[in-house]
Amino acid sequence: MNTDPQPSSQNTTTTAPDQAAQESAAAEAALAQEALNAAGGLTQNTEAEIAKLQASIAELKDQVLRATAAAENTRRRADDDLAKTRKFAVEGFAESLLPVLDSMDAALGVESASIEQMREGVQATQAQLLQALERNKVVAVAPAPGEKFDPNMHQAISMVPAAQEANTVVTVLQKGYMIAERVLRPALVTVSSGSAS
C-alpha cells in the first residue's frame, strides 16, 4: 500500500481563496495606510489651523485690552475735564464782578460826598453789576402790569381785585432772574382776580 499522501484537489482549491483573502487583506491594508496618511495630513492641517486661530485669538484679546484701556483713558480725561470745569465754572463770573467790587471800595473811600454824588455812584455801580450779570447770561424777569401770569417765571404773593383781566400781573414786588433759560428766582407779583367791584 502506498502511504504517500496524495495531493488532493481540496488543497489546491483552498489556495485560491487564501490568495484572494490575502489580496483583499493587502488592499484593505493599503486603504488603511492611505486613510492614516490622509488623517496625518488632516492632523497637520488641523494643527496649523488651530495655531492660526490661537494667534488670531491672542491678537483679538490684545485689541480688546487696548480698546478698553483707551476707553478708560478717555473716561478719566472726561472726568478730569468735568472736575476742572466745575471747579473753575465761577471764575469768569467772579472776574466780571471784580469791577463792581472796585467801585464799591472807591465809594467807601470817599470821606465826604453829597447825596447826589452817592446816588450817581450807586447808579454807576448798579450799571456795572447789570453788565456783569448780562455777560454771564443772567437776565431780569420783570413782567409789565397787565402781562399774563406765568407760574414758571412768576410767584403770586396775592390776588387783588383790579380793573384788568383776571390772572394778569398787577404789580411787581421783586424782580426775578433767569440764567440761560433757567429761572434762578421767580418774580414776586400780585395778580388780578378780576374786575374790582
CSV table of C-alpha atoms in Angstrom, one decimal:
chain,number,residue,atom,x,y,z
A,1,MET,CA,0.0,0.0,0.0
A,2,ASN,CA,1.2,3.5,-0.9
A,3,THR,CA,1.3,5.7,2.2
A,4,ASP,CA,2.5,8.8,0.4
A,5,PRO,CA,-0.1,11.5,0.8
A,6,GLN,CA,-1.6,12.4,-2.4
A,7,PRO,CA,-2.3,15.9,-3.2
A,8,SER,CA,-6.0,16.5,-3.0
A,9,SER,CA,-8.0,18.8,-5.1
A,10,GLN,CA,-9.2,20.4,-1.9
A,11,ASN,CA,-5.7,21.7,-1.1
A,12,THR,CA,-5.4,23.3,-4.5
A,13,THR,CA,-8.8,24.9,-4.3
A,14,THR,CA,-8.2,26.4,-0.8
A,15,THR,CA,-5.1,28.1,-2.1
A,16,ALA,CA,-7.1,30.3,-4.5
A,17,PRO,CA,-9.5,31.6,-1.8
A,18,ASP,CA,-6.5,32.1,0.6
A,19,GLN,CA,-4.8,34.1,-2.1
A,20,ALA,CA,-7.9,36.2,-2.7
A,21,ALA,CA,-8.2,36.8,1.0
A,22,GLN,CA,-4.5,37.8,1.2
A,23,GLU,CA,-5.0,40.2,-1.8
A,24,SER,CA,-8.1,41.6,-0.1
A,25,ALA,CA,-6.3,42.0,3.2
A,26,ALA,CA,-3.4,43.7,1.3
A,27,ALA,CA,-5.9,46.0,-0.4
A,28,GLU,CA,-7.5,46.8,2.9
A,29,ALA,CA,-4.1,47.4,4.5
A,30,ALA,CA,-3.2,49.8,1.6
A,31,LEU,CA,-6.5,51.6,2.1
A,32,ALA,CA,-6.0,51.8,5.8
A,33,GLN,CA,-2.5,53.2,5.2
A,34,GLU,CA,-3.9,55.8,2.8
A,35,ALA,CA,-6.5,56.7,5.4
A,36,LEU,CA,-3.8,57.0,8.0
A,37,ASN,CA,-1.7,59.1,5.7
A,38,ALA,CA,-4.7,61.3,5.0
A,39,ALA,CA,-5.5,61.5,8.7
A,40,GLY,CA,-1.9,62.5,9.4
A,41,GLY,CA,-2.2,65.2,6.7
A,42,LEU,CA,-5.5,66.3,8.3
A,43,THR,CA,-3.9,66.3,11.7
A,44,GLN,CA,-1.1,68.5,10.4
A,45,ASN,CA,-3.6,70.8,8.7
A,46,THR,CA,-5.8,70.9,11.7
A,47,GLU,CA,-2.8,71.7,14.0
A,48,ALA,CA,-1.9,74.5,11.6
A,49,GLU,CA,-5.4,75.8,11.6
A,50,ILE,CA,-5.5,75.6,15.5
A,51,ALA,CA,-2.2,77.5,15.7
A,52,LYS,CA,-3.6,80.1,13.3
A,53,LEU,CA,-6.8,80.5,15.3
A,54,GLN,CA,-4.9,80.8,18.6
A,55,ALA,CA,-2.8,83.5,17.1
A,56,SER,CA,-5.9,85.3,15.9
A,57,ILE,CA,-7.5,85.0,19.4
A,58,ALA,CA,-4.4,86.4,21.0
A,59,GLU,CA,-4.4,89.3,18.6
A,60,LEU,CA,-8.1,90.0,19.3
A,61,LYS,CA,-7.5,89.8,23.0
A,62,ASP,CA,-4.7,92.4,22.6
A,63,GLN,CA,-7.0,94.6,20.6
A,64,VAL,CA,-9.8,94.3,23.2
A,65,LEU,CA,-7.3,95.2,26.0
A,66,ARG,CA,-6.0,98.2,24.1
A,67,ALA,CA,-9.6,99.4,23.3
A,68,THR,CA,-10.6,99.0,26.9
A,69,ALA,CA,-7.5,101.0,28.1
A,70,ALA,CA,-8.2,103.7,25.5
A,71,ALA,CA,-11.9,103.9,26.7
A,72,GLU,CA,-10.8,104.1,30.3
A,73,ASN,CA,-8.2,106.9,29.5
A,74,THR,CA,-10.9,108.8,27.6
A,75,ARG,CA,-13.4,108.4,30.5
A,76,ARG,CA,-10.7,109.5,33.0
A,77,ARG,CA,-9.8,112.6,30.9
A,78,ALA,CA,-13.5,113.5,30.6
A,79,ASP,CA,-13.9,113.2,34.4
A,80,ASP,CA,-10.9,115.4,34.9
A,81,ASP,CA,-12.2,118.0,32.4
A,82,LEU,CA,-15.6,117.9,34.1
A,83,ALA,CA,-14.0,118.4,37.5
A,84,LYS,CA,-11.9,121.3,36.3
A,85,THR,CA,-15.0,122.8,34.6
A,86,ARG,CA,-16.9,122.6,37.9
A,87,LYS,CA,-14.0,123.9,39.9
A,88,PHE,CA,-13.5,126.9,37.6
A,89,ALA,CA,-17.0,127.5,36.4
A,90,VAL,CA,-17.5,130.6,38.5
A,91,GLU,CA,-14.1,132.0,37.5
A,92,GLY,CA,-15.5,134.1,34.6
A,93,PHE,CA,-18.5,135.2,36.7
A,94,ALA,CA,-16.3,136.2,39.6
A,95,GLU,CA,-13.9,138.1,37.3
A,96,SER,CA,-16.8,140.1,35.8
A,97,LEU,CA,-17.9,141.1,39.4
A,98,LEU,CA,-14.5,142.5,40.4
A,99,PRO,CA,-15.1,146.0,38.8
A,100,VAL,CA,-18.3,146.2,40.8
A,101,LEU,CA,-16.3,145.5,44.0
A,102,ASP,CA,-13.7,148.1,43.0
A,103,SER,CA,-16.4,150.7,42.5
A,104,MET,CA,-17.8,149.9,46.0
A,105,ASP,CA,-14.4,150.2,47.5
A,106,ALA,CA,-13.8,153.5,45.8
A,107,ALA,CA,-17.2,154.8,47.0
A,108,LEU,CA,-16.4,153.7,50.6
A,109,GLY,CA,-13.1,155.6,50.4
A,110,VAL,CA,-14.7,158.9,49.8
A,111,GLU,CA,-14.9,160.8,53.1
A,112,SER,CA,-17.5,163.4,52.2
A,113,ALA,CA,-19.9,163.0,49.4
A,114,SER,CA,-23.2,164.7,48.7
A,115,ILE,CA,-26.4,162.7,48.4
A,116,GLU,CA,-26.4,163.3,44.7
A,117,GLN,CA,-22.8,162.0,44.3
A,118,MET,CA,-23.7,158.9,46.3
A,119,ARG,CA,-26.8,158.4,44.2
A,120,GLU,CA,-24.7,158.7,41.0
A,121,GLY,CA,-22.1,156.3,42.4
A,122,VAL,CA,-24.8,153.7,43.3
A,123,GLN,CA,-26.3,154.0,39.8
A,124,ALA,CA,-22.9,153.6,38.1
A,125,THR,CA,-22.2,150.5,40.3
A,126,GLN,CA,-25.6,149.1,39.6
A,127,ALA,CA,-25.0,149.5,35.8
A,128,GLN,CA,-21.7,147.7,36.2
A,129,LEU,CA,-23.4,144.9,38.1
A,130,LEU,CA,-26.1,144.6,35.5
A,131,GLN,CA,-23.5,144.4,32.7
A,132,ALA,CA,-21.6,141.7,34.6
A,133,LEU,CA,-24.8,139.7,35.0
A,134,GLU,CA,-25.8,140.1,31.4
A,135,ARG,CA,-22.3,138.9,30.2
A,136,ASN,CA,-22.9,135.8,32.2
A,137,LYS,CA,-26.4,135.3,30.7
A,138,VAL,CA,-28.3,136.4,33.9
A,139,VAL,CA,-31.3,138.5,32.9
A,140,ALA,CA,-34.1,140.1,35.0
A,141,VAL,CA,-37.7,138.9,34.9
A,142,ALA,CA,-39.9,141.9,35.5
A,143,PRO,CA,-43.3,141.5,33.9
A,144,ALA,CA,-45.2,144.6,32.9
A,145,PRO,CA,-48.6,145.3,34.5
A,146,GLY,CA,-51.3,143.5,32.5
A,147,GLU,CA,-48.9,140.8,31.4
A,148,LYS,CA,-50.3,137.2,31.6
A,149,PHE,CA,-49.3,135.5,34.9
A,150,ASP,CA,-46.7,132.7,34.1
A,151,PRO,CA,-46.3,130.3,37.1
A,152,ASN,CA,-43.0,129.1,35.6
A,153,MET,CA,-41.4,132.6,35.9
A,154,HIS,CA,-43.6,134.4,38.4
A,155,GLN,CA,-44.6,133.8,42.0
A,156,ALA,CA,-48.0,135.2,43.1
A,157,ILE,CA,-48.0,136.8,46.5
A,158,SER,CA,-51.6,137.7,46.5
A,159,MET,CA,-54.7,138.0,44.3
A,160,VAL,CA,-56.1,141.5,44.2
A,161,PRO,CA,-59.2,143.0,42.6
A,162,ALA,CA,-58.1,145.1,39.7
A,163,ALA,CA,-59.6,146.8,36.6
A,164,GLN,CA,-57.9,144.4,34.3
A,165,GLU,CA,-58.3,140.8,33.1
A,166,ALA,CA,-58.1,138.0,35.7
A,167,ASN,CA,-54.8,136.2,36.0
A,168,THR,CA,-52.7,139.1,34.9
A,169,VAL,CA,-49.8,140.8,36.7
A,170,VAL,CA,-50.9,143.9,38.7
A,171,THR,CA,-47.6,144.9,40.3
A,172,VAL,CA,-44.1,143.5,40.6
A,173,LEU,CA,-42.9,143.4,44.2
A,174,GLN,CA,-39.4,142.0,43.4
A,175,LYS,CA,-37.7,141.2,40.1
A,176,GLY,CA,-36.9,137.7,39.3
A,177,TYR,CA,-33.8,136.4,37.4
A,178,MET,CA,-33.0,133.8,34.9
A,179,ILE,CA,-29.7,132.3,33.8
A,180,ALA,CA,-29.5,130.7,30.3
A,181,GLU,CA,-33.3,130.0,30.1
A,182,ARG,CA,-33.4,128.7,33.7
A,183,VAL,CA,-35.2,130.5,36.5
A,184,LEU,CA,-32.9,131.5,39.3
A,185,ARG,CA,-35.6,133.3,41.2
A,186,PRO,CA,-39.2,133.9,40.1
A,187,ALA,CA,-40.5,137.5,40.1
A,188,LEU,CA,-42.8,138.2,43.1
A,189,VAL,CA,-46.0,139.7,41.8
A,190,THR,CA,-49.6,140.5,42.7
A,191,VAL,CA,-52.2,139.0,40.4
A,192,SER,CA,-55.6,140.3,39.3
A,193,SER,CA,-58.6,138.4,40.5
A,194,GLY,CA,-60.8,140.2,38.0
A,195,SER,CA,-62.6,143.5,37.8
A,196,ALA,CA,-62.9,145.5,41.0
A,197,SER,CA,-66.4,145.9,42.3
